[in-house]
XYZ file of N, CA, C and O in Angstrom:
840
model
N -13.822 -20.242 23.618
C -12.431 -20.025 23.178
C -12.281 -18.609 22.647
O -13.090 -18.155 21.854
N -11.271 -17.930 23.087
C -11.072 -16.549 22.656
C -10.627 -16.515 21.210
O -9.899 -17.380 20.734
N -11.082 -15.513 20.527
C -10.695 -15.342 19.129
C -9.235 -14.937 19.045
O -8.702 -14.247 19.907
N -8.545 -15.403 17.938
C -7.139 -15.059 17.737
C -6.982 -13.579 17.399
O -5.884 -13.059 17.402
N -8.092 -12.921 17.100
C -8.048 -11.502 16.749
C -8.754 -10.674 17.828
O -9.530 -9.792 17.533
N -8.500 -11.016 19.119
C -9.075 -10.249 20.207
C -8.255 -8.976 20.409
O -7.306 -8.705 19.681
N -8.616 -8.196 21.410
C -7.983 -6.901 21.640
C -6.489 -7.051 21.905
O -5.672 -6.269 21.399
N -6.103 -8.047 22.692
C -4.688 -8.251 23.003
C -3.889 -8.542 21.734
O -2.775 -8.035 21.555
N -4.470 -9.354 20.849
C -3.789 -9.674 19.594
C -3.625 -8.431 18.732
O -2.578 -8.232 18.107
N -4.648 -7.586 18.718
C -4.587 -6.350 17.930
C -3.498 -5.428 18.482
O -2.714 -4.848 17.722
N -3.435 -5.306 19.819
C -2.433 -4.447 20.441
C -1.019 -4.972 20.195
O -0.093 -4.200 19.930
N -0.856 -6.298 20.271
C 0.452 -6.892 19.992
C 0.850 -6.664 18.541
O 2.010 -6.357 18.244
N -0.118 -6.828 17.636
C 0.151 -6.602 16.211
C 0.520 -5.142 15.967
O 1.402 -4.838 15.156
N -0.153 -4.239 16.682
C 0.144 -2.812 16.537
C 1.574 -2.512 16.986
O 2.294 -1.768 16.309
N 1.995 -3.081 18.124
C 3.352 -2.845 18.632
C 4.393 -3.416 17.675
O 5.420 -2.784 17.408
N 4.136 -4.620 17.162
C 5.065 -5.235 16.219
C 5.158 -4.411 14.940
O 6.255 -4.163 14.418
N 4.010 -3.956 14.461
C 3.980 -3.128 13.245
C 4.739 -1.831 13.467
O 5.493 -1.379 12.600
N 4.569 -1.227 14.634
C 5.258 0.027 14.949
C 6.768 -0.168 14.972
O 7.523 0.660 14.436
N 7.234 -1.277 15.575
C 8.670 -1.551 15.625
C 9.245 -1.731 14.218
O 10.309 -1.191 13.898
N 8.548 -2.481 13.384
C 9.025 -2.719 12.023
C 8.958 -1.443 11.192
O 9.827 -1.185 10.361
N 7.934 -0.634 11.438
C 7.808 0.628 10.709
C 8.939 1.586 11.071
O 9.463 2.294 10.206
N 9.339 1.592 12.346
C 10.444 2.451 12.773
C 11.754 2.028 12.119
O 12.552 2.868 11.694
N 11.987 0.721 12.027
C 13.198 0.236 11.365
C 13.167 0.578 9.878
O 14.177 0.943 9.279
N 11.988 0.482 9.289
C 11.803 0.853 7.887
C 12.125 2.337 7.698
O 12.823 2.720 6.755
N 11.636 3.178 8.617
C 11.872 4.613 8.505
C 13.345 4.949 8.695
O 13.878 5.846 8.047
N 14.032 4.243 9.591
C 15.468 4.474 9.766
C 16.229 4.201 8.479
O 17.198 4.890 8.166
N 15.806 3.187 7.740
C 16.439 2.888 6.458
C 16.166 4.004 5.452
O 17.050 4.403 4.694
N 14.952 4.537 5.458
C 14.568 5.594 4.521
C 15.412 6.852 4.745
O 15.876 7.487 3.793
N 15.620 7.216 6.004
C 16.328 8.467 6.295
C 17.847 8.306 6.311
O 18.576 9.285 6.397
N 18.335 7.063 6.225
C 19.773 6.816 6.208
C 20.117 5.997 4.973
O 20.168 4.775 5.013
N 20.350 6.676 3.849
C 20.555 5.999 2.577
C 21.863 5.214 2.528
O 22.030 4.347 1.679
N 22.795 5.529 3.414
C 24.067 4.825 3.399
C 24.041 3.552 4.244
O 24.988 2.794 4.276
N 22.940 3.325 4.909
C 22.826 2.160 5.769
C 22.793 0.892 4.930
O 22.074 0.824 3.934
N 23.521 -0.134 5.314
C 23.583 -1.371 4.550
C 22.974 -2.527 5.340
O 23.386 -2.839 6.452
N 21.990 -3.146 4.745
C 21.410 -4.393 5.243
C 20.635 -4.259 6.535
O 20.329 -5.242 7.182
N 20.264 -3.035 6.927
C 19.405 -2.823 8.080
C 19.979 -3.438 9.353
O 21.151 -3.716 9.470
N 19.121 -3.674 10.343
C 19.547 -4.388 11.548
C 19.067 -5.819 11.432
O 17.876 -6.072 11.266
N 19.962 -6.787 11.481
C 19.563 -8.180 11.290
C 18.519 -8.611 12.301
O 18.535 -8.204 13.458
N 17.603 -9.452 11.865
C 16.585 -9.994 12.744
C 17.210 -11.077 13.620
O 17.995 -11.891 13.157
N 16.865 -11.097 14.891
C 17.350 -12.129 15.810
C 16.171 -12.941 16.316
O 15.005 -12.593 16.097
N 16.480 -14.016 17.020
C 15.423 -14.875 17.564
C 14.537 -14.105 18.533
O 13.330 -14.305 18.593
N 15.177 -13.185 19.279
C 14.411 -12.402 20.254
C 13.436 -11.446 19.587
O 12.483 -10.977 20.212
N 13.678 -11.111 18.322
C 12.803 -10.186 17.610
C 11.516 -10.846 17.131
O 10.649 -10.193 16.567
N 11.406 -12.152 17.342
C 10.209 -12.893 16.940
C 9.898 -12.686 15.457
O 8.852 -12.181 15.079
N 10.850 -13.060 14.634
C 10.683 -12.929 13.197
C 9.544 -13.820 12.737
O 9.508 -14.991 13.064
N 8.594 -13.273 12.009
C 7.486 -14.102 11.524
C 7.953 -15.079 10.448
O 8.294 -14.684 9.343
N 8.048 -16.370 10.811
C 8.463 -17.373 9.831
C 7.416 -17.524 8.732
O 7.735 -17.725 7.574
N 6.159 -17.464 9.136
C 5.075 -17.489 8.153
C 4.543 -16.066 7.986
O 4.941 -15.155 8.705
N 3.644 -15.883 7.069
C 3.114 -14.552 6.761
C 2.491 -13.917 8.004
O 1.621 -14.517 8.648
N 2.903 -12.697 8.383
C 2.359 -12.026 9.573
C 0.961 -11.465 9.315
O 0.790 -10.294 8.971
N -0.031 -12.305 9.471
C -1.405 -11.930 9.116
C -1.931 -10.753 9.927
O -2.632 -9.891 9.393
N -1.597 -10.727 11.224
C -2.106 -9.634 12.058
C -1.574 -8.287 11.564
O -2.323 -7.313 11.440
N -0.263 -8.229 11.293
C 0.326 -7.007 10.770
C -0.278 -6.652 9.414
O -0.552 -5.475 9.131
N -0.497 -7.654 8.607
C -1.067 -7.469 7.268
C -2.442 -6.815 7.333
O -2.700 -5.801 6.651
N -3.333 -7.355 8.158
C -4.690 -6.812 8.252
C -4.697 -5.446 8.948
O -5.494 -4.572 8.587
N -3.807 -5.264 9.913
C -3.724 -3.972 10.595
C -3.271 -2.885 9.633
O -3.844 -1.787 9.592
N -2.255 -3.180 8.825
C -1.790 -2.210 7.828
C -2.855 -1.945 6.773
O -2.964 -0.825 6.267
N -3.633 -2.956 6.450
C -4.734 -2.763 5.496
C -5.723 -1.736 6.010
O -6.163 -0.844 5.277
N -6.076 -1.843 7.291
C -6.992 -0.880 7.913
C -6.373 0.518 7.910
O -7.037 1.506 7.557
N -5.101 0.619 8.280
C -4.417 1.922 8.298
C -4.408 2.549 6.901
O -4.699 3.742 6.739
N -4.052 1.747 5.897
C -3.992 2.267 4.531
C -5.371 2.643 4.011
O -5.518 3.606 3.261
N -6.379 1.877 4.411
C -7.752 2.189 3.994
C -8.166 3.554 4.529
O -8.685 4.396 3.785
N -7.924 3.779 5.818
C -8.281 5.066 6.429
C -7.445 6.203 5.854
O -7.973 7.291 5.578
N -6.166 5.948 5.641
C -5.285 6.975 5.076
C -5.681 7.304 3.645
O -5.755 8.480 3.261
N -5.954 6.284 2.857
C -6.328 6.472 1.455
C -7.593 7.315 1.317
O -7.616 8.310 0.578
N -8.636 6.931 2.051
C -9.906 7.653 1.932
C -9.855 9.009 2.630
O -10.544 9.945 2.233
N -9.046 9.105 3.681
C -8.890 10.395 4.347
C -8.241 11.417 3.434
O -8.729 12.552 3.292
N -7.132 11.035 2.788
C -6.456 11.937 1.854
C -7.358 12.245 0.668
O -7.437 13.391 0.208
N -8.047 11.225 0.199
C -8.907 11.414 -0.981
C -10.034 12.404 -0.710
O -10.278 13.320 -1.509
N -10.726 12.215 0.406
C -11.887 13.056 0.690
C -11.502 14.442 1.200
O -12.109 15.446 0.801
N -10.508 14.495 2.082
C -10.175 15.760 2.728
C -9.242 16.643 1.900
O -9.273 17.863 2.029
N -8.423 16.023 1.047
C -7.440 16.821 0.304
C -7.707 16.811 -1.201
O -7.925 17.868 -1.805
N -7.714 15.616 -1.810
C -7.801 15.528 -3.274
C -9.139 16.055 -3.798
O -9.172 16.892 -4.709
N -10.239 15.576 -3.239
C -11.549 16.022 -3.725
C -11.813 17.482 -3.355
O -12.473 18.200 -4.114
N -11.316 17.913 -2.212
C -11.449 19.324 -1.833
C -10.678 20.206 -2.803
O -11.154 21.278 -3.213
N -9.486 19.757 -3.190
C -8.685 20.490 -4.169
C -9.405 20.573 -5.502
O -9.445 21.637 -6.143
N -10.008 19.472 -5.913
C -10.751 19.466 -7.169
C -11.923 20.455 -7.118
O -12.147 21.215 -8.066
N -12.671 20.415 -6.020
C -13.826 21.313 -5.889
C -13.390 22.778 -5.957
O -14.063 23.609 -6.574
N -12.257 23.105 -5.328
C -11.751 24.475 -5.346
C -11.389 24.909 -6.760
O -11.756 26.002 -7.208
N -10.681 24.025 -7.467
C -10.278 24.336 -8.843
C -11.497 24.442 -9.754
O -11.607 25.363 -10.574
N -12.424 23.488 -9.604
C -13.611 23.457 -10.461
C -14.473 24.704 -10.280
O -14.994 25.259 -11.260
N -14.630 25.153 -9.048
C -15.452 26.321 -8.796
C -14.825 27.593 -9.372
O -15.538 28.531 -9.736
N -13.519 27.613 -9.464
C -12.849 28.769 -10.052
C -12.945 28.759 -11.569
O -13.142 29.803 -12.206
N -12.814 27.567 -12.150
C -12.831 27.449 -13.614
C -14.247 27.513 -14.174
O -14.521 28.206 -15.150
N -15.144 26.757 -13.520
C -16.519 26.684 -14.030
C -17.509 26.674 -12.873
O -18.047 25.627 -12.496
N -17.761 27.819 -12.266
C -18.658 27.899 -11.109
C -20.105 27.531 -11.455
O -20.716 28.130 -12.330
N -20.628 26.533 -10.757
C -21.992 26.061 -11.022
C -23.027 27.067 -10.550
O -24.094 27.232 -11.153
N -22.735 27.781 -9.459
C -23.740 28.683 -8.881
C -24.094 29.867 -9.785
O -25.047 30.596 -9.531
N -23.323 30.060 -10.858
C -23.634 31.146 -11.785
C -24.598 30.712 -12.889
O -25.000 31.521 -13.711
N -24.926 29.419 -12.917
C -25.871 28.911 -13.915
C -27.285 29.139 -13.402
O -27.669 28.627 -12.346
N -28.064 29.882 -14.151
C -29.416 30.238 -13.712
C -30.406 29.093 -13.903
O -31.235 28.816 -13.033
N -30.338 28.419 -15.054
C -31.270 27.341 -15.367
C -31.018 26.141 -14.448
O -29.919 25.603 -14.397
N -32.068 25.718 -13.722
C -31.921 24.649 -12.742
C -31.559 23.311 -13.384
O -30.768 22.543 -12.841
N -32.160 23.029 -14.552
C -31.890 21.763 -15.237
C -30.432 21.701 -15.692
O -29.746 20.690 -15.513
N -29.973 22.805 -16.259
C -28.582 22.867 -16.699
C -27.632 22.781 -15.507
O -26.571 22.168 -15.571
N -28.035 23.407 -14.411
C -27.215 23.368 -13.202
C -27.091 21.934 -12.675
O -26.012 21.495 -12.273
N -28.226 21.195 -12.689
C -28.219 19.814 -12.218
C -27.361 18.926 -13.105
O -26.598 18.080 -12.614
N -27.474 19.119 -14.424
C -26.669 18.351 -15.374
C -25.184 18.640 -15.188
O -24.336 17.739 -15.230
N -24.879 19.908 -14.969
C -23.499 20.314 -14.758
C -22.947 19.690 -13.477
O -21.801 19.217 -13.428
N -23.769 19.666 -12.440
C -23.352 19.106 -11.162
C -23.070 17.605 -11.294
O -22.071 17.095 -10.762
N -23.938 16.878 -12.006
C -23.746 15.442 -12.214
C -22.451 15.161 -12.983
O -21.712 14.229 -12.662
N -22.214 15.978 -13.992
C -20.993 15.830 -14.783
C -19.758 16.097 -13.923
O -18.756 15.364 -13.998
N -19.823 17.134 -13.100
C -18.701 17.476 -12.234
C -18.446 16.386 -11.199
O -17.288 16.108 -10.846
N -19.510 15.755 -10.722
C -19.362 14.664 -9.754
C -18.589 13.498 -10.367
O -17.720 12.897 -9.724
N -18.915 13.167 -11.610
C -18.216 12.077 -12.305
C -16.743 12.413 -12.521
O -15.867 11.570 -12.318
N -16.502 13.654 -12.916
C -15.120 14.083 -13.154
C -14.336 14.085 -11.842
O -13.161 13.704 -11.815
N -14.992 14.496 -10.746
C -14.328 14.542 -9.445
C -13.900 13.145 -9.011
O -12.783 12.957 -8.504
N -14.764 12.160 -9.219
C -14.434 10.777 -8.850
C -13.236 10.277 -9.653
O -12.304 9.684 -9.104
N -13.249 10.516 -10.967
C -12.140 10.077 -11.820
C -10.845 10.806 -11.442
O -9.770 10.206 -11.440
N -10.973 12.086 -11.148
C -9.813 12.891 -10.736
C -9.203 12.317 -9.455
O -7.977 12.143 -9.364
N -10.062 12.004 -8.489
C -9.594 11.470 -7.209
C -8.961 10.096 -7.384
O -7.897 9.814 -6.814
N -9.615 9.236 -8.170
C -9.077 7.899 -8.406
C -7.692 7.959 -9.053
O -6.757 7.293 -8.611
N -7.581 8.764 -10.098
C -6.319 8.857 -10.842
C -5.189 9.400 -9.975
O -4.069 8.881 -9.994
N -5.483 10.439 -9.187
C -4.436 11.057 -8.389
C -4.045 10.201 -7.184
O -2.874 10.208 -6.773
N -4.988 9.446 -6.621
C -4.631 8.542 -5.534
C -3.787 7.386 -6.046
O -2.846 6.943 -5.373
N -4.103 6.884 -7.247
C -3.277 5.833 -7.846
C -1.869 6.347 -8.098
O -0.881 5.658 -7.817
N -1.781 7.539 -8.646
C -0.469 8.143 -8.908
C 0.319 8.307 -7.613
O 1.519 7.993 -7.560
N -0.352 8.765 -6.554
C 0.303 8.957 -5.264
C 0.782 7.630 -4.682
O 1.929 7.514 -4.226
N -0.084 6.615 -4.720
C 0.268 5.305 -4.166
C 1.462 4.688 -4.881
O 2.418 4.229 -4.248
N 1.403 4.664 -6.202
C 2.496 4.064 -6.968
C 3.790 4.845 -6.789
O 4.871 4.251 -6.698
N 3.705 6.158 -6.742
C 4.904 6.979 -6.579
C 5.561 6.736 -5.224
O 6.778 6.552 -5.135
N 4.757 6.718 -4.168
C 5.285 6.529 -2.813
C 5.923 5.152 -2.670
O 7.050 5.018 -2.157
N 5.213 4.112 -3.114
C 5.745 2.758 -2.963
C 6.959 2.516 -3.865
O 7.863 1.767 -3.494
N 6.992 3.134 -5.032
C 8.169 3.015 -5.895
C 9.386 3.649 -5.229
O 10.472 3.057 -5.187
N 9.206 4.860 -4.676
C 10.304 5.548 -4.002
C 10.806 4.749 -2.805
O 12.015 4.500 -2.656
N 9.893 4.331 -1.919
C 10.286 3.576 -0.736
C 10.925 2.243 -1.112
O 11.877 1.787 -0.475
N 10.396 1.599 -2.154
C 10.950 0.327 -2.601
C 12.384 0.470 -3.072
O 13.249 -0.356 -2.749
N 12.650 1.514 -3.834
C 14.008 1.759 -4.322
C 14.967 2.005 -3.154
O 16.078 1.468 -3.119
N 14.526 2.811 -2.191
C 15.384 3.127 -1.045
C 15.680 1.878 -0.216
O 16.830 1.616 0.165
N 14.656 1.077 0.069
C 14.845 -0.128 0.878
C 15.740 -1.129 0.146
O 16.639 -1.734 0.742
N 15.508 -1.319 -1.149
C 16.329 -2.260 -1.912
C 17.770 -1.779 -2.023
O 18.703 -2.571 -1.997
N 17.963 -0.483 -2.138
C 19.311 0.087 -2.224
C 20.129 -0.237 -0.980
O 21.353 -0.375 -1.042
N 19.455 -0.377 0.143
C 20.155 -0.620 1.405
C 20.572 -2.075 1.581
O 21.233 -2.412 2.559
N 20.197 -2.960 0.651
C 20.508 -4.378 0.779
C 21.778 -4.758 0.007
O 21.958 -4.346 -1.131
N 22.631 -5.577 0.614
C 23.894 -5.970 -0.004
C 23.688 -6.867 -1.227
O 24.544 -6.931 -2.100
N 22.561 -7.572 -1.264
C 22.338 -8.543 -2.336
C 21.620 -7.956 -3.551
O 21.303 -8.686 -4.488
N 21.398 -6.649 -3.566
C 20.587 -6.077 -4.641
C 21.299 -6.110 -5.997
O 20.658 -6.167 -7.044
N 22.644 -6.069 -5.996
C 23.380 -6.081 -7.271
C 24.761 -6.686 -7.048
O 25.356 -6.465 -6.002
N 25.228 -7.486 -8.016
C 24.638 -7.829 -9.312
C 23.446 -8.769 -9.178
O 23.260 -9.377 -8.125
N 22.691 -8.889 -10.237
C 21.413 -9.599 -10.161
C 21.563 -11.098 -9.870
O 20.598 -11.740 -9.450
N 22.754 -11.658 -10.063
C 22.943 -13.079 -9.745
C 22.765 -13.339 -8.251
O 22.454 -14.462 -7.833
N 22.940 -12.276 -7.448
C 22.756 -12.408 -6.005
C 21.309 -12.719 -5.638
O 21.040 -13.260 -4.561
N 20.389 -12.352 -6.522
C 18.970 -12.594 -6.234
C 18.675 -14.084 -6.104
O 17.729 -14.474 -5.421
N 19.454 -14.895 -6.811
C 19.154 -16.324 -6.898
C 20.017 -17.170 -5.976
O 19.816 -18.383 -5.903
N 20.979 -16.569 -5.292
C 21.850 -17.335 -4.417
C 21.118 -17.771 -3.154
O 20.402 -17.000 -2.530
N 21.340 -19.039 -2.792
C 20.777 -19.610 -1.549
C 19.261 -19.505 -1.471
O 18.701 -19.357 -0.379
N 18.608 -19.528 -2.626
C 17.147 -19.485 -2.610
C 16.586 -20.905 -2.572
O 17.137 -21.816 -3.187
N 15.501 -21.156 -1.805
C 14.795 -20.161 -0.975
C 15.452 -19.999 0.400
O 16.019 -20.944 0.928
N 15.340 -18.815 0.964
C 15.850 -18.552 2.312
C 15.163 -17.314 2.896
O 14.596 -16.500 2.168
N 15.233 -17.205 4.236
C 14.675 -16.042 4.927
C 15.670 -15.440 5.913
O 15.366 -14.456 6.581
N 16.874 -16.010 5.977
C 17.853 -15.547 6.961
C 18.268 -14.100 6.748
O 18.713 -13.443 7.680
N 18.171 -13.621 5.519
C 18.621 -12.260 5.212
C 17.577 -11.200 5.568
O 17.870 -10.005 5.534
N 16.375 -11.625 5.889
C 15.282 -10.674 6.100
C 15.563 -9.735 7.263
O 16.020 -10.149 8.322
N 15.274 -8.463 7.042
C 15.381 -7.450 8.077
C 14.021 -6.782 8.243
O 13.129 -6.955 7.416
N 13.880 -6.034 9.302
C 12.576 -5.442 9.597
C 12.076 -4.523 8.491
O 10.882 -4.483 8.201
N 13.000 -3.766 7.888
C 12.566 -2.843 6.844
C 12.012 -3.588 5.636
O 10.998 -3.184 5.060
N 12.656 -4.707 5.258
C 12.157 -5.491 4.125
C 10.800 -6.098 4.446
O 9.872 -6.052 3.643
N 10.688 -6.697 5.647
C 9.432 -7.334 6.036
C 8.304 -6.315 6.057
O 7.206 -6.571 5.537
N 8.567 -5.146 6.636
C 7.526 -4.121 6.701
C 7.096 -3.692 5.307
O 5.901 -3.601 5.011
N 8.066 -3.418 4.431
C 7.728 -2.996 3.070
C 6.953 -4.080 2.336
O 5.975 -3.798 1.635
N 7.364 -5.324 2.492
C 6.728 -6.439 1.795
C 5.275 -6.605 2.235
O 4.367 -6.749 1.412
N 5.061 -6.578 3.545
C 3.702 -6.718 4.079
C 2.858 -5.500 3.719
O 1.680 -5.618 3.365
N 3.460 -4.306 3.795
C 2.739 -3.074 3.461
C 2.308 -3.073 2.001
O 1.216 -2.604 1.673
N 3.156 -3.600 1.129
C 2.827 -3.635 -0.293
C 1.589 -4.498 -0.542
O 0.687 -4.107 -1.286
N 1.530 -5.653 0.105
C 0.357 -6.517 -0.035
C -0.870 -5.879 0.599
O -1.983 -5.963 0.058
N -0.685 -5.216 1.745
C -1.798 -4.556 2.434
C -2.397 -3.452 1.578
O -3.618 -3.246 1.576
N -1.556 -2.752 0.843
C -2.062 -1.694 -0.043
C -3.003 -2.264 -1.091
O -4.033 -1.662 -1.422
N -2.673 -3.435 -1.601
C -3.531 -4.052 -2.611
C -4.816 -4.610 -2.014
O -5.864 -4.617 -2.668
N -4.760 -5.067 -0.763
C -5.994 -5.532 -0.128
C -6.934 -4.370 0.117
O -8.147 -4.482 -0.099
N -6.396 -3.225 0.557
C -7.260 -2.060 0.765
C -7.828 -1.580 -0.566
O -8.969 -1.115 -0.626
N -7.043 -1.706 -1.651
C -7.546 -1.327 -2.971
C -8.666 -2.264 -3.403
O -9.658 -1.835 -4.000
N -8.515 -3.550 -3.080
C -9.557 -4.543 -3.387
C -10.865 -4.184 -2.694
O -11.941 -4.238 -3.300
N -10.780 -3.787 -1.424
C -11.974 -3.411 -0.660
C -12.542 -2.083 -1.175
O -13.761 -1.935 -1.327
N -11.664 -1.135 -1.472
C -12.100 0.203 -1.883
C -12.893 0.187 -3.177
O -13.801 1.007 -3.368
N -12.555 -0.740 -4.072
C -13.260 -0.816 -5.357
C -14.756 -1.061 -5.149
O -15.594 -0.565 -5.910
N -15.117 -1.795 -4.093
C -16.528 -2.069 -3.810
C -17.271 -0.817 -3.348
O -18.511 -0.773 -3.404
N -16.552 0.183 -2.880
C -17.180 1.407 -2.388
C -17.344 2.460 -3.478
O -17.948 3.495 -3.240
N -16.778 2.182 -4.639
C -16.855 3.125 -5.738
C -17.890 2.660 -6.757
O -18.327 1.511 -6.738
N -18.246 3.560 -7.650
C -19.159 3.193 -8.712
C -18.510 2.142 -9.588
O -17.346 2.262 -9.974
N -19.265 1.082 -9.889
C -18.707 -0.051 -10.629
C -18.240 0.383 -12.015
O -18.981 0.961 -12.792
N -16.968 0.082 -12.299
C -16.394 0.452 -13.589
C -16.402 -0.731 -14.551
O -16.656 -1.869 -14.148
N -16.075 -0.455 -15.810
C -16.094 -1.504 -16.827
C -15.052 -2.586 -16.556
O -15.258 -3.754 -16.893
N -13.941 -2.177 -15.964
C -12.863 -3.128 -15.703
C -12.876 -3.630 -14.248
O -11.832 -3.990 -13.699
N -14.073 -3.680 -13.651
C -14.212 -4.067 -12.240
C -13.567 -5.420 -11.961
O -12.713 -5.548 -11.081
N -13.965 -6.454 -12.708
C -13.463 -7.799 -12.444
C -11.981 -7.928 -12.782
O -11.233 -8.625 -12.085
N -11.543 -7.254 -13.842
C -10.122 -7.284 -14.194
C -9.266 -6.704 -13.067
O -8.208 -7.247 -12.728
N -9.745 -5.585 -12.496
C -9.008 -4.945 -11.400
C -8.988 -5.830 -10.153
O -7.946 -5.956 -9.482
N -10.108 -6.462 -9.843
C -10.166 -7.312 -8.654
C -9.272 -8.543 -8.795
O -8.616 -8.963 -7.836
N -9.272 -9.136 -9.992
C -8.386 -10.283 -10.240
C -6.932 -9.855 -10.119
O -6.094 -10.567 -9.551
N -6.622 -8.673 -10.648
C -5.267 -8.120 -10.560
C -4.849 -7.927 -9.099
O -3.733 -8.299 -8.702
N -5.744 -7.363 -8.282
C -5.444 -7.143 -6.872
C -5.215 -8.461 -6.140
O -4.238 -8.615 -5.388
N -6.104 -9.433 -6.351
C -5.989 -10.726 -5.678
C -4.742 -11.479 -6.120
O -4.056 -12.099 -5.303
N -4.443 -11.420 -7.421
C -3.252 -12.107 -7.942
C -1.980 -11.522 -7.326
O -1.057 -12.265 -6.949
N -1.934 -10.195 -7.182
C -0.764 -9.545 -6.593
C -0.596 -9.943 -5.133
O 0.519 -10.263 -4.685
N -1.699 -9.941 -4.385
C -1.648 -10.337 -2.975
C -1.156 -11.773 -2.837
O -0.282 -12.069 -2.004
N -1.687 -12.665 -3.651
C -1.288 -14.079 -3.592
C 0.190 -14.259 -3.917
O 0.893 -15.026 -3.242
N 0.688 -13.550 -4.923
C 2.092 -13.652 -5.301
C 3.014 -13.171 -4.183
O 4.039 -13.794 -3.886
N 2.645 -12.055 -3.557
C 3.462 -11.504 -2.480
C 3.469 -12.444 -1.276
O 4.533 -12.762 -0.723
N 2.290 -12.906 -0.862
C 2.189 -13.787 0.307
C 2.909 -15.104 0.063
O 3.690 -15.574 0.908
N 2.672 -15.725 -1.085
C 3.288 -17.019 -1.381
C 4.804 -16.914 -1.511
O 5.531 -17.793 -1.049
N 5.299 -15.835 -2.126
C 6.748 -15.675 -2.267
C 7.402 -15.520 -0.896
O 8.532 -15.971 -0.684
N 6.694 -14.878 0.047
C 7.206 -14.760 1.414
C 7.196 -16.119 2.109
O 8.174 -16.510 2.751
N 6.095 -16.836 1.952
C 5.957 -18.128 2.634
C 7.025 -19.116 2.213
O 7.555 -19.864 3.051
N 7.351 -19.162 0.922
C 8.305 -20.154 0.417
C 9.740 -19.655 0.411
O 10.645 -20.391 0.058
N 9.961 -18.379 0.780
C 11.312 -17.868 0.905
C 11.933 -17.296 -0.353
O 13.160 -17.277 -0.480
N 11.087 -16.812 -1.259
C 11.606 -16.206 -2.485
C 11.369 -14.695 -2.479
O 10.951 -14.127 -3.478
N 11.664 -14.062 -1.368
C 11.421 -12.626 -1.223
C 12.326 -11.810 -2.143
O 11.925 -10.771 -2.678
N 13.562 -12.252 -2.340
C 14.500 -11.479 -3.159
C 13.977 -11.237 -4.569
O 14.237 -10.184 -5.160
N 13.266 -12.196 -5.114
C 12.732 -12.040 -6.476
C 11.236 -11.803 -6.445
O 10.591 -11.719 -7.491
N 10.659 -11.698 -5.248
C 9.225 -11.519 -5.122
C 8.774 -10.148 -5.475
O 7.621 -9.903 -5.803
């Protein structure tokens, strides 16, 4: 029996993700747009959680996160650090090694902090823009009308919702690749709890308040 995650499934998930991402981007660049383009039966709206899109976006975000971190953020740190406190000017080898170890720790913390800041900033901005485009966003009593339901869902909302959960799954995986911190288990529980809340709110039709 062929696996549900064979090459054809991956390609189909990629095409679906691309279509939803394009609709999401149209909403971002057109702030006056209201309620996106309604989903139709022909659009194959995922009634249940779109797992293929979810895992595909997780992979994309994982590669994007580590690519930006290694190629841009850590490179920027190394450039700044070498200008402020150049290690190669230290003559004593022991002191040089100690300095290098200290700089490595600072570089990791610098990269972690700035990637978190970037992630939260980007998702906050996109979230505000996507929500602004929805007719039910205000007044807040609209959040609770006809709940639970999924008829109002548009591609931009679905993409943002799935992408938000995917970001947390990639963060869950990324923590295992970093040096174990004191709040390791707290962070992992936080990531898993967020993913579960997002997925379950989608499944039961409480996206408006999810």
